[in-house]
Steps between C-alpha positions, in 0.01 A plus 500: 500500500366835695531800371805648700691181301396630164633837583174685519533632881232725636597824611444623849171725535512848572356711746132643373635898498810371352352379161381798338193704440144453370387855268105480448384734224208739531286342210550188721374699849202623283402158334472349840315788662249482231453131507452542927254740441297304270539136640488579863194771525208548345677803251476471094755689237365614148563315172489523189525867320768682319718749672217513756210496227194289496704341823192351734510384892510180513524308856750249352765683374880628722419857660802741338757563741804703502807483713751752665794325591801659707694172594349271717205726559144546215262730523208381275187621305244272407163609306216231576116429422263383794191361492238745595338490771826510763629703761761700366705565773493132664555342112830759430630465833503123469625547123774683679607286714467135300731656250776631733491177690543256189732698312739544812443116527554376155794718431656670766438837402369703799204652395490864633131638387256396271306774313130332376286692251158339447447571101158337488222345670308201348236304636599147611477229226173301533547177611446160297231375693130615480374860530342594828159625431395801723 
């Protein structure tokens, strides 16, 4: 027996446009910025803390972001930690532009500017292995 002789039928697909729409909230725009930030540069968020006291950098935390939305368009803010030494400008235009692109990419949201404050400056972790003696 198929299914069309057990009365089930399938109904006929719809156009794409014609099925309705997708509404993305802005905690959701500002999660994923966040997580961008941190997983796909070299940036670090602070943790830890109460209402911003005895909060510390910390290279493995989400940078905060926050999200204008008008529509289809986001403006966002995102306040990030970078290991110190860096080039400013290079490491915040990169910043910049990783977050526009994968936003825009994971969720269809055009991403119109990106605003980057640098809150603090940390040397890099030391690495695992053995010190280098000078």
């Amino acid at each position: 027996m198929t299914m069309t002789e057990a009365g089930t039928e399938r109904r006929p697909r719809r156009a794409v446009e014609d099925r309705g729409s997708t509404s993305m909230s802005r905690r959701v725009l500002e999660k994923i910025a966040g997580q961008v930030a941190r997983d796909e540069t070299e940036a670090g968020g602070t943790s830890g803390g109460f209402l911003g006291i005895g909060s510390r950098a910390d290279f493995t935390a989400r940078p905060e972001a926050s999200v204008e939305l008008a529509g289809n368009i986001a403006s966002l803010r995102v306040s990030v930690g970078l290991p110190y030494p860096v080039a400013l400008r290079a490491a915040t235009r990169e910043l910049r532009e990783r977050i526009a692109w994968r936003v825009t990419e994971l969720t269809g949201v055009q991403v119109r500017q990106v605003d980057v404050t640098v809150a603090w400056l940390r040397p890099r972790p030391a690495s695992p292995g053995r010190r280098k003696l000078l």
